Amino acid sequence: MSVKIDGDRLWSRLMQMARIGGFGEGGVNRQALSDDEHAAWAQMIAWGDEIGLEPSTDAAANLFLTLPGQDRDLPPLLAGSHLDSQPTGGRFDGVFGVLAALEAVTAMAGAGHRPVRDVVVVAWMNEEGSRFAPGMMGSEVFAGNRNIADVRATSDAEGILCGDEIDRIHAAFPALRTRRAFQPLAYVEPHIEQGPELERSGHAIGVVSGIQGKITTEVTLTGRAGHAGTEPMATRRDAVMAFARVASALQEGVGKFETDIRFTIGRVEVTPNAPSVIASEVRFRTDLRHPRNDVLDAAAERLHRIVEQEASPCTARIETLVNAPSNAFDPVLQARIAEAAEANGHRCRSIASAAGHDARHVATLCPSAMIFIPCKEGISHDPSESATREDVIAGAEVLLDVLLASAEGVRSPVSD
Amino acid sequence: MSVKIDGDRLWSRLMQMARIGGFGEGGVNRQALSDDEHAAWAQMIAWGDEIGLEPSTDAAANLFLTLPGQDRDLPPLLAGSHLDSQPTGGRFDGVFGVLAALEAVTAMAGAGHRPVRDVVVVAWMNEEGSRFAPGMMGSEVFAGNRNIADVRATSDAEGILCGDEIDRIHAAFPALRTRRAFQPLAYVEPHIEQGPELERSGHAIGVVSGIQGKITTEVTLTGRAGHAGTEPMATRRDAVMAFARVASALQEGVGKFETDIRFTIGRVEVTPNAPSVIASEVRFRTDLRHPRNDVLDAAAERLHRIVEQEASPCTARIETLVNAPSNAFDPVLQARIAEAAEANGHRCRSIASAAGHDARHVATLCPSAMIFIPCKEGISHDPSESATREDVIAGAEVLLDVLLASAEGVRSPVSD
């Protein structure tokens, strides 16, 4: 009996999952470690139970569902993505990769195929970084690149500690084994592109060459509060006005610095944020990305200079929260993805990832790669985020073949 | 026995009140209808009890403390201000006027002086407008210029209804009589200047000629959410960047439009406000003031034009929340204030109010006036807000004499 993806099952599970945290027309708000993510875990574990997957978790509240292999001592194959979404996210970002991996092992189990080694479906904790910042906490801890104590000490906008929320999800699933760190053989992550390239060029599959570099900073502009109706314009130290100048200058000086640069101010917090009080403080995040590390570093230098130049009469403090250089994925896995796409009749091309992904961190631990599928108009992090049923199934078919091809070798089948 | 202000008692009560909602060095966060305002009411009622003041309230949760006069049927004299503060307010804004009025009637009662008519100390509900917008709700309803149903339907940032909070404070003080609207003989409001003029010119008392006009608008810039790492700069409709452009252009085009203009953006709300999501919406308040109504109207027109010009590629919606033209206070009351200042040896001058006050609304109901005292460097709505003990006492002395002079006449002693 050959191992085949069940496209109807995969698509129907995607639409079922979209209802957990769903709002409006296609909107999903399923933030990290929220009650909705608890519900998503419960659904994943239930689907896993149907085919005998072993659920487990770790100190960082990553969720693992293991299809047992013939030799349980071999390093397992790992595939998946994340279940959390942005507060105004859509139905595909993250969850597609997790369900494609679940579909791949479900297809194996359904066909009575027992792989040589364990195949583990993973859902990483807090990829999005919207509730607890920065993102990709679960994969970064798993890869040994971030301290679990730092992650636990992070708090959300309401002051709730990430550590308490990790304990809460563990307590909600008392039957789950907590596993220690383990060394996978390889990691493969399917994901929507979150950009317009594949749709434009008419390819169903993107073989991801690497992830562009990213620098995230937090800028605090400090002014002085005052009465909106009385304090003369000339003596004000208005933090909102300083923000407007700084942000406009950054848009010109950094946002247009070089082709392919991405510059965003997505979060802005004003203090005291009262209509008739001159703001004493504005704190904001800058998100800067580029495929080339030299360009990225030069843009970050410009950012620092512009903030310092334009902040006056307020003062500025700049803190670098994330400095993640660009990385390249494993070439053998990339070749397997291309072969699998061809074998299944899906047009594929090489593509760089403009977005950060958990695979960036896992790649420091084991050979890793990503499979992209197109999304409509490149839109993501929005209720209008959309991918076709055909492309979703194509991505799962390619993942299945890559896993089948990679699982067989007793020793590492991929390059170092 | 002559009627005299007790400066020690007044100052010590001010410092006591500053501890209700107090934080840090001089900071006060005692927002409208909060638990801290409940505590402030309880303290006011207790001080009133000591000298037999009758506490009451009305449908808008204004607090009244009445010193009974000889003829209870005569229209009462009204004096006071508000107990609520901005979230990062100081120790004097509002509460000084209420405690100066309490001190004036306490001095009368202590000297065995029974005025011809009732003298009523008032604390208006929600002057600041930071929790429930716009401000001056209590005085506006009292003056018959705003519908109580509209006030009750307003909600704060957490979605709590003002009406529920009015019911809550009424329930917390079940012994208070709820009075209907009444026609006062006159209203006098002492307040810190919230500007630098009196301090600069060395005057302890400002006879307020009127209040500058104010136009408050809410602007909503609508863009489109997207992924910070992928969406090309050229195709974005980034609401934060539109805000930066609009705010910078408003600062130039409206904030520098004319001498004596005051232009502030104090509240900014970003949606979804996540670090790696291009903002789909920015909603902000503009606060525009000028003593001359023609200048104010011209500046508001400019504001509309600039918002519409600079919003692209986002769309803009502008709503006018407050349009309060400048007003002039009662000349007879102004003369009495000047006479009282002179009689007590305090230098006084005429001054226009740059800030809005409850007296603006009460002035549409009865002859009204305001007594200003200096505040340090003109700073208010900030923990560093400060006034001297001497000036606080001077303000109360002048208020007492104005009340004594105004209470005696059986018919209206002031102009229409």
Short mmCIF file of N, CA, C and O in Angstrom, two decimals, chain B residues 39-125:
data_model
loop_
_atom_site.label_atom_id
_atom_site.label_comp_id
_atom_site.label_asym_id
_atom_site.label_seq_id
_atom_site.Cartn_x
_atom_site.Cartn_y
_atom_site.Cartn_z
N ALA B 39 -12.46 56.98 47.40
CA ALA B 39 -11.77 57.32 48.65
C ALA B 39 -11.73 58.83 48.87
O ALA B 39 -11.87 59.32 50.00
N ALA B 40 -11.56 59.58 47.77
CA ALA B 40 -11.53 61.05 47.88
C ALA B 40 -12.89 61.58 48.30
O ALA B 40 -13.00 62.50 49.12
N TRP B 41 -13.97 61.00 47.76
CA TRP B 41 -15.33 61.38 48.19
C TRP B 41 -15.50 61.13 49.69
O TRP B 41 -16.01 61.99 50.41
N ALA B 42 -15.09 59.93 50.12
CA ALA B 42 -15.28 59.58 51.53
C ALA B 42 -14.56 60.59 52.42
O ALA B 42 -15.09 61.02 53.47
N GLN B 43 -13.36 60.99 52.01
CA GLN B 43 -12.59 61.96 52.80
C GLN B 43 -13.29 63.32 52.81
O GLN B 43 -13.41 63.96 53.86
N MET B 44 -13.78 63.75 51.66
CA MET B 44 -14.49 65.05 51.59
C MET B 44 -15.73 65.04 52.49
O MET B 44 -16.00 66.01 53.20
N ILE B 45 -16.49 63.94 52.40
CA ILE B 45 -17.74 63.85 53.18
C ILE B 45 -17.42 63.86 54.67
O ILE B 45 -18.12 64.50 55.47
N ALA B 46 -16.31 63.17 55.04
CA ALA B 46 -15.92 63.14 56.46
C ALA B 46 -15.54 64.53 56.95
O ALA B 46 -15.94 64.96 58.04
N TRP B 47 -14.78 65.27 56.15
CA TRP B 47 -14.42 66.64 56.55
C TRP B 47 -15.67 67.53 56.63
O TRP B 47 -15.79 68.36 57.51
N GLY B 48 -16.60 67.31 55.70
CA GLY B 48 -17.84 68.07 55.74
C GLY B 48 -18.65 67.77 57.00
O GLY B 48 -19.22 68.68 57.62
N ASP B 49 -18.69 66.48 57.38
CA ASP B 49 -19.43 66.06 58.58
C ASP B 49 -18.98 66.83 59.81
O ASP B 49 -19.81 67.15 60.69
N GLU B 50 -17.68 67.10 59.89
CA GLU B 50 -17.14 67.78 61.09
C GLU B 50 -17.79 69.13 61.34
O GLU B 50 -17.81 69.62 62.46
N ILE B 51 -18.28 69.77 60.26
CA ILE B 51 -18.87 71.11 60.42
C ILE B 51 -20.31 71.15 59.95
O ILE B 51 -20.88 72.22 59.74
N GLY B 52 -20.93 69.96 59.79
CA GLY B 52 -22.36 69.92 59.47
C GLY B 52 -22.73 70.21 58.04
O GLY B 52 -23.85 70.62 57.75
N LEU B 53 -21.79 69.98 57.10
CA LEU B 53 -22.16 70.15 55.69
C LEU B 53 -23.06 68.99 55.26
O LEU B 53 -22.89 67.86 55.70
N GLU B 54 -24.03 69.28 54.40
CA GLU B 54 -24.95 68.26 53.90
C GLU B 54 -24.42 67.69 52.58
O GLU B 54 -24.38 68.40 51.58
N PRO B 55 -24.06 66.39 52.56
CA PRO B 55 -23.56 65.82 51.31
C PRO B 55 -24.71 65.40 50.40
O PRO B 55 -25.74 64.92 50.88
N SER B 56 -24.52 65.60 49.10
CA SER B 56 -25.51 65.11 48.14
C SER B 56 -24.80 64.88 46.80
O SER B 56 -23.64 65.23 46.63
N THR B 57 -25.54 64.27 45.89
CA THR B 57 -24.99 64.01 44.55
C THR B 57 -26.11 64.22 43.55
O THR B 57 -27.21 64.65 43.91
N ASP B 58 -25.83 63.98 42.26
CA ASP B 58 -26.88 64.09 41.25
C ASP B 58 -26.69 62.98 40.22
O ASP B 58 -25.83 62.12 40.39
N ALA B 59 -27.49 63.00 39.19
CA ALA B 59 -27.48 61.91 38.21
C ALA B 59 -26.12 61.74 37.54
O ALA B 59 -25.77 60.66 37.09
N ALA B 60 -25.31 62.82 37.50
CA ALA B 60 -24.01 62.76 36.84
C ALA B 60 -22.88 62.47 37.82
O ALA B 60 -21.72 62.59 37.46
N ALA B 61 -23.22 62.11 39.05
CA ALA B 61 -22.21 61.80 40.07
C ALA B 61 -21.30 62.98 40.36
O ALA B 61 -20.11 62.83 40.61
N ASN B 62 -21.88 64.20 40.33
CA ASN B 62 -21.18 65.32 40.93
C ASN B 62 -21.39 65.23 42.43
O ASN B 62 -22.41 64.73 42.89
N LEU B 63 -20.39 65.67 43.20
CA LEU B 63 -20.50 65.64 44.67
C LEU B 63 -20.72 67.06 45.19
O LEU B 63 -19.97 67.97 44.83
N PHE B 64 -21.78 67.24 46.02
CA PHE B 64 -22.07 68.55 46.61
C PHE B 64 -21.99 68.46 48.13
O PHE B 64 -22.48 67.49 48.71
N LEU B 65 -21.38 69.47 48.77
CA LEU B 65 -21.37 69.57 50.23
C LEU B 65 -21.90 70.96 50.58
O LEU B 65 -21.27 71.96 50.25
N THR B 66 -23.07 70.99 51.23
CA THR B 66 -23.79 72.26 51.39
C THR B 66 -23.68 72.79 52.81
O THR B 66 -24.01 72.09 53.78
N LEU B 67 -23.22 74.04 52.92
CA LEU B 67 -23.30 74.77 54.19
C LEU B 67 -24.66 75.47 54.20
O LEU B 67 -24.90 76.36 53.38
N PRO B 68 -25.59 75.07 55.12
CA PRO B 68 -26.94 75.63 55.07
C PRO B 68 -26.93 77.13 55.37
O PRO B 68 -26.25 77.59 56.30
N GLY B 69 -27.67 77.90 54.57
CA GLY B 69 -27.76 79.32 54.78
C GLY B 69 -29.01 79.68 55.59
O GLY B 69 -29.77 78.79 56.00
N GLN B 70 -29.23 80.99 55.82
CA GLN B 70 -30.38 81.42 56.61
C GLN B 70 -31.69 81.16 55.87
O GLN B 70 -32.67 80.74 56.45
N ASP B 71 -31.68 81.40 54.57
CA ASP B 71 -32.89 81.14 53.77
C ASP B 71 -32.57 80.04 52.77
O ASP B 71 -31.90 80.29 51.77
N ARG B 72 -33.10 78.84 53.04
CA ARG B 72 -32.75 77.68 52.22
C ARG B 72 -33.39 77.73 50.83
O ARG B 72 -33.07 76.92 49.97
N ASP B 73 -34.33 78.68 50.64
CA ASP B 73 -35.00 78.75 49.35
C ASP B 73 -34.30 79.64 48.34
O ASP B 73 -34.65 79.63 47.16
N LEU B 74 -33.34 80.42 48.81
CA LEU B 74 -32.61 81.28 47.87
C LEU B 74 -31.68 80.43 47.00
O LEU B 74 -31.17 79.41 47.46
N PRO B 75 -31.45 80.86 45.76
CA PRO B 75 -30.48 80.12 44.93
C PRO B 75 -29.10 80.13 45.59
O PRO B 75 -28.63 81.19 46.02
N PRO B 76 -28.47 78.98 45.71
CA PRO B 76 -27.21 78.89 46.44
C PRO B 76 -26.01 79.42 45.65
O PRO B 76 -26.06 79.50 44.43
N LEU B 77 -24.99 79.75 46.41
CA LEU B 77 -23.69 80.05 45.80
C LEU B 77 -22.94 78.74 45.62
O LEU B 77 -22.97 77.88 46.51
N LEU B 78 -22.21 78.64 44.53
CA LEU B 78 -21.52 77.38 44.22
C LEU B 78 -20.04 77.68 44.04
O LEU B 78 -19.66 78.67 43.39
N ALA B 79 -19.17 76.82 44.63
CA ALA B 79 -17.72 77.00 44.44
C ALA B 79 -17.06 75.62 44.50
O ALA B 79 -17.50 74.74 45.23
N GLY B 80 -16.01 75.46 43.74
CA GLY B 80 -15.30 74.19 43.76
C GLY B 80 -14.57 73.96 42.46
O GLY B 80 -14.25 74.90 41.72
N SER B 81 -14.32 72.68 42.17
CA SER B 81 -13.62 72.28 40.94
C SER B 81 -13.78 70.76 40.81
O SER B 81 -14.90 70.28 40.93
N HIS B 82 -12.72 70.01 40.65
CA HIS B 82 -12.85 68.56 40.47
C HIS B 82 -11.78 67.81 41.26
O HIS B 82 -10.71 68.35 41.56
N LEU B 83 -12.09 66.54 41.59
CA LEU B 83 -11.17 65.71 42.36
C LEU B 83 -10.41 64.72 41.48
O LEU B 83 -9.43 64.13 41.92
N ASP B 84 -10.88 64.51 40.25
CA ASP B 84 -10.19 63.53 39.39
C ASP B 84 -8.92 64.13 38.83
O ASP B 84 -8.77 65.35 38.74
N SER B 85 -7.99 63.25 38.47
CA SER B 85 -6.70 63.68 37.91
C SER B 85 -6.43 62.94 36.61
O SER B 85 -7.10 61.97 36.28
N GLN B 86 -5.40 63.40 35.89
CA GLN B 86 -4.88 62.64 34.76
C GLN B 86 -4.18 61.39 35.30
O GLN B 86 -3.83 61.35 36.48
N PRO B 87 -3.94 60.38 34.46
CA PRO B 87 -3.23 59.17 34.95
C PRO B 87 -1.84 59.49 35.52
O PRO B 87 -1.38 58.80 36.43
N THR B 88 -1.18 60.49 34.98
CA THR B 88 0.11 60.90 35.56
C THR B 88 0.01 62.36 35.97
O THR B 88 0.79 63.20 35.53
N GLY B 89 -0.96 62.65 36.81
CA GLY B 89 -1.20 64.02 37.26
C GLY B 89 -0.42 64.37 38.52
O GLY B 89 0.40 63.58 39.00
N GLY B 90 -0.72 65.57 39.04
CA GLY B 90 -0.02 66.06 40.22
C GLY B 90 -0.98 66.35 41.37
O GLY B 90 -2.13 65.94 41.37
N ARG B 91 -0.50 67.14 42.36
CA ARG B 91 -1.22 67.30 43.62
C ARG B 91 -2.19 68.47 43.68
O ARG B 91 -2.83 68.68 44.69
N PHE B 92 -2.26 69.28 42.59
CA PHE B 92 -3.00 70.53 42.70
C PHE B 92 -4.14 70.70 41.71
O PHE B 92 -5.17 71.30 42.04
N ASP B 93 -3.96 70.18 40.50
CA ASP B 93 -4.95 70.38 39.43
C ASP B 93 -6.30 69.83 39.88
O ASP B 93 -6.46 68.63 40.08
N GLY B 94 -7.28 70.72 40.04
CA GLY B 94 -8.62 70.31 40.43
C GLY B 94 -8.83 70.34 41.93
O GLY B 94 -9.59 71.14 42.46
N VAL B 95 -8.10 69.47 42.62
CA VAL B 95 -8.33 69.29 44.05
C VAL B 95 -8.08 70.59 44.83
O VAL B 95 -8.75 70.85 45.84
N PHE B 96 -7.17 71.44 44.35
CA PHE B 96 -6.96 72.73 45.03
C PHE B 96 -8.26 73.53 45.10
O PHE B 96 -8.61 74.08 46.16
N GLY B 97 -8.99 73.60 44.00
CA GLY B 97 -10.23 74.39 43.97
C GLY B 97 -11.29 73.84 44.90
O GLY B 97 -12.03 74.58 45.56
N VAL B 98 -11.38 72.49 44.96
CA VAL B 98 -12.38 71.86 45.83
C VAL B 98 -12.03 72.12 47.29
O VAL B 98 -12.91 72.48 48.10
N LEU B 99 -10.74 71.98 47.64
CA LEU B 99 -10.34 72.16 49.04
C LEU B 99 -10.34 73.64 49.44
O LEU B 99 -10.61 73.97 50.61
N ALA B 100 -10.08 74.53 48.50
CA ALA B 100 -10.18 75.97 48.81
C ALA B 100 -11.63 76.31 49.14
O ALA B 100 -11.90 77.05 50.09
N ALA B 101 -12.58 75.74 48.39
CA ALA B 101 -13.99 75.99 48.66
C ALA B 101 -14.40 75.38 50.00
O ALA B 101 -15.13 75.99 50.79
N LEU B 102 -13.91 74.14 50.25
CA LEU B 102 -14.21 73.51 51.55
C LEU B 102 -13.63 74.36 52.68
O LEU B 102 -14.30 74.56 53.72
N GLU B 103 -12.42 74.89 52.48
CA GLU B 103 -11.79 75.71 53.52
C GLU B 103 -12.60 76.99 53.74
O GLU B 103 -12.77 77.43 54.89
N ALA B 104 -13.12 77.58 52.66
CA ALA B 104 -13.91 78.81 52.80
C ALA B 104 -15.15 78.57 53.66
O ALA B 104 -15.44 79.33 54.59
N VAL B 105 -15.88 77.46 53.39
CA VAL B 105 -17.10 77.22 54.19
C VAL B 105 -16.74 76.74 55.59
O VAL B 105 -17.47 77.02 56.56
N THR B 106 -15.60 76.04 55.71
CA THR B 106 -15.15 75.62 57.05
C THR B 106 -14.81 76.85 57.89
O THR B 106 -15.11 76.90 59.09
N ALA B 107 -14.19 77.85 57.24
CA ALA B 107 -13.89 79.10 57.96
C ALA B 107 -15.17 79.79 58.40
O ALA B 107 -15.28 80.28 59.53
N MET B 108 -16.16 79.81 57.51
CA MET B 108 -17.45 80.43 57.87
C MET B 108 -18.06 79.70 59.06
O MET B 108 -18.47 80.32 60.05
N ALA B 109 -18.14 78.37 58.96
CA ALA B 109 -18.76 77.58 60.02
C ALA B 109 -18.01 77.75 61.33
O ALA B 109 -18.61 77.90 62.40
N GLY B 110 -16.66 77.76 61.23
CA GLY B 110 -15.84 77.87 62.44
C GLY B 110 -16.04 79.20 63.14
O GLY B 110 -15.93 79.30 64.38
N ALA B 111 -16.34 80.23 62.35
CA ALA B 111 -16.53 81.57 62.94
C ALA B 111 -17.99 81.79 63.32
O ALA B 111 -18.37 82.90 63.75
N GLY B 112 -18.82 80.77 63.18
CA GLY B 112 -20.23 80.93 63.51
C GLY B 112 -20.98 81.80 62.52
O GLY B 112 -22.07 82.29 62.80
N HIS B 113 -20.40 81.97 61.34
CA HIS B 113 -21.04 82.81 60.32
C HIS B 113 -22.02 81.99 59.50
O HIS B 113 -21.63 81.04 58.84
N ARG B 114 -23.29 82.38 59.58
CA ARG B 114 -24.26 81.66 58.76
C ARG B 114 -24.65 82.55 57.59
O ARG B 114 -25.30 83.58 57.78
N PRO B 115 -24.27 82.16 56.38
CA PRO B 115 -24.53 83.02 55.22
C PRO B 115 -26.02 83.13 54.95
O PRO B 115 -26.81 82.29 55.38
N VAL B 116 -26.41 84.17 54.23
CA VAL B 116 -27.81 84.40 53.91
C VAL B 116 -28.39 83.20 53.14
O VAL B 116 -29.51 82.77 53.38
N ARG B 117 -27.60 82.68 52.23
CA ARG B 117 -28.07 81.57 51.38
C ARG B 117 -27.12 80.39 51.54
O ARG B 117 -26.03 80.53 52.08
N ASP B 118 -27.53 79.22 51.04
CA ASP B 118 -26.65 78.05 51.03
C ASP B 118 -25.37 78.36 50.24
O ASP B 118 -25.41 79.01 49.20
N VAL B 119 -24.25 77.85 50.77
CA VAL B 119 -23.02 77.87 49.99
C VAL B 119 -22.65 76.40 49.75
O VAL B 119 -22.54 75.61 50.69
N VAL B 120 -22.49 76.04 48.48
CA VAL B 120 -22.30 74.64 48.10
C VAL B 120 -20.90 74.43 47.54
O VAL B 120 -20.49 75.10 46.58
N VAL B 121 -20.17 73.50 48.17
CA VAL B 121 -18.88 73.07 47.63
C VAL B 121 -19.16 71.96 46.62
O VAL B 121 -19.90 71.02 46.91
N VAL B 122 -18.56 72.08 45.43
CA VAL B 122 -18.83 71.06 44.41
C VAL B 122 -17.54 70.42 43.91
O VAL B 122 -16.50 71.08 43.80
N ALA B 123 -17.62 69.10 43.66
CA ALA B 123 -16.55 68.39 42.94
C ALA B 123 -17.20 67.76 41.71
O ALA B 123 -18.00 66.83 41.82
N TRP B 124 -16.87 68.29 40.54
CA TRP B 124 -17.50 67.83 39.30
C TRP B 124 -16.96 66.48 38.86
O TRP B 124 -15.77 66.19 39.04
N MET B 125 -17.81 65.70 38.23
CA MET B 125 -17.41 64.37 37.75
C MET B 125 -16.61 64.48 36.45
O MET B 125 -17.01 65.18 35.53
#
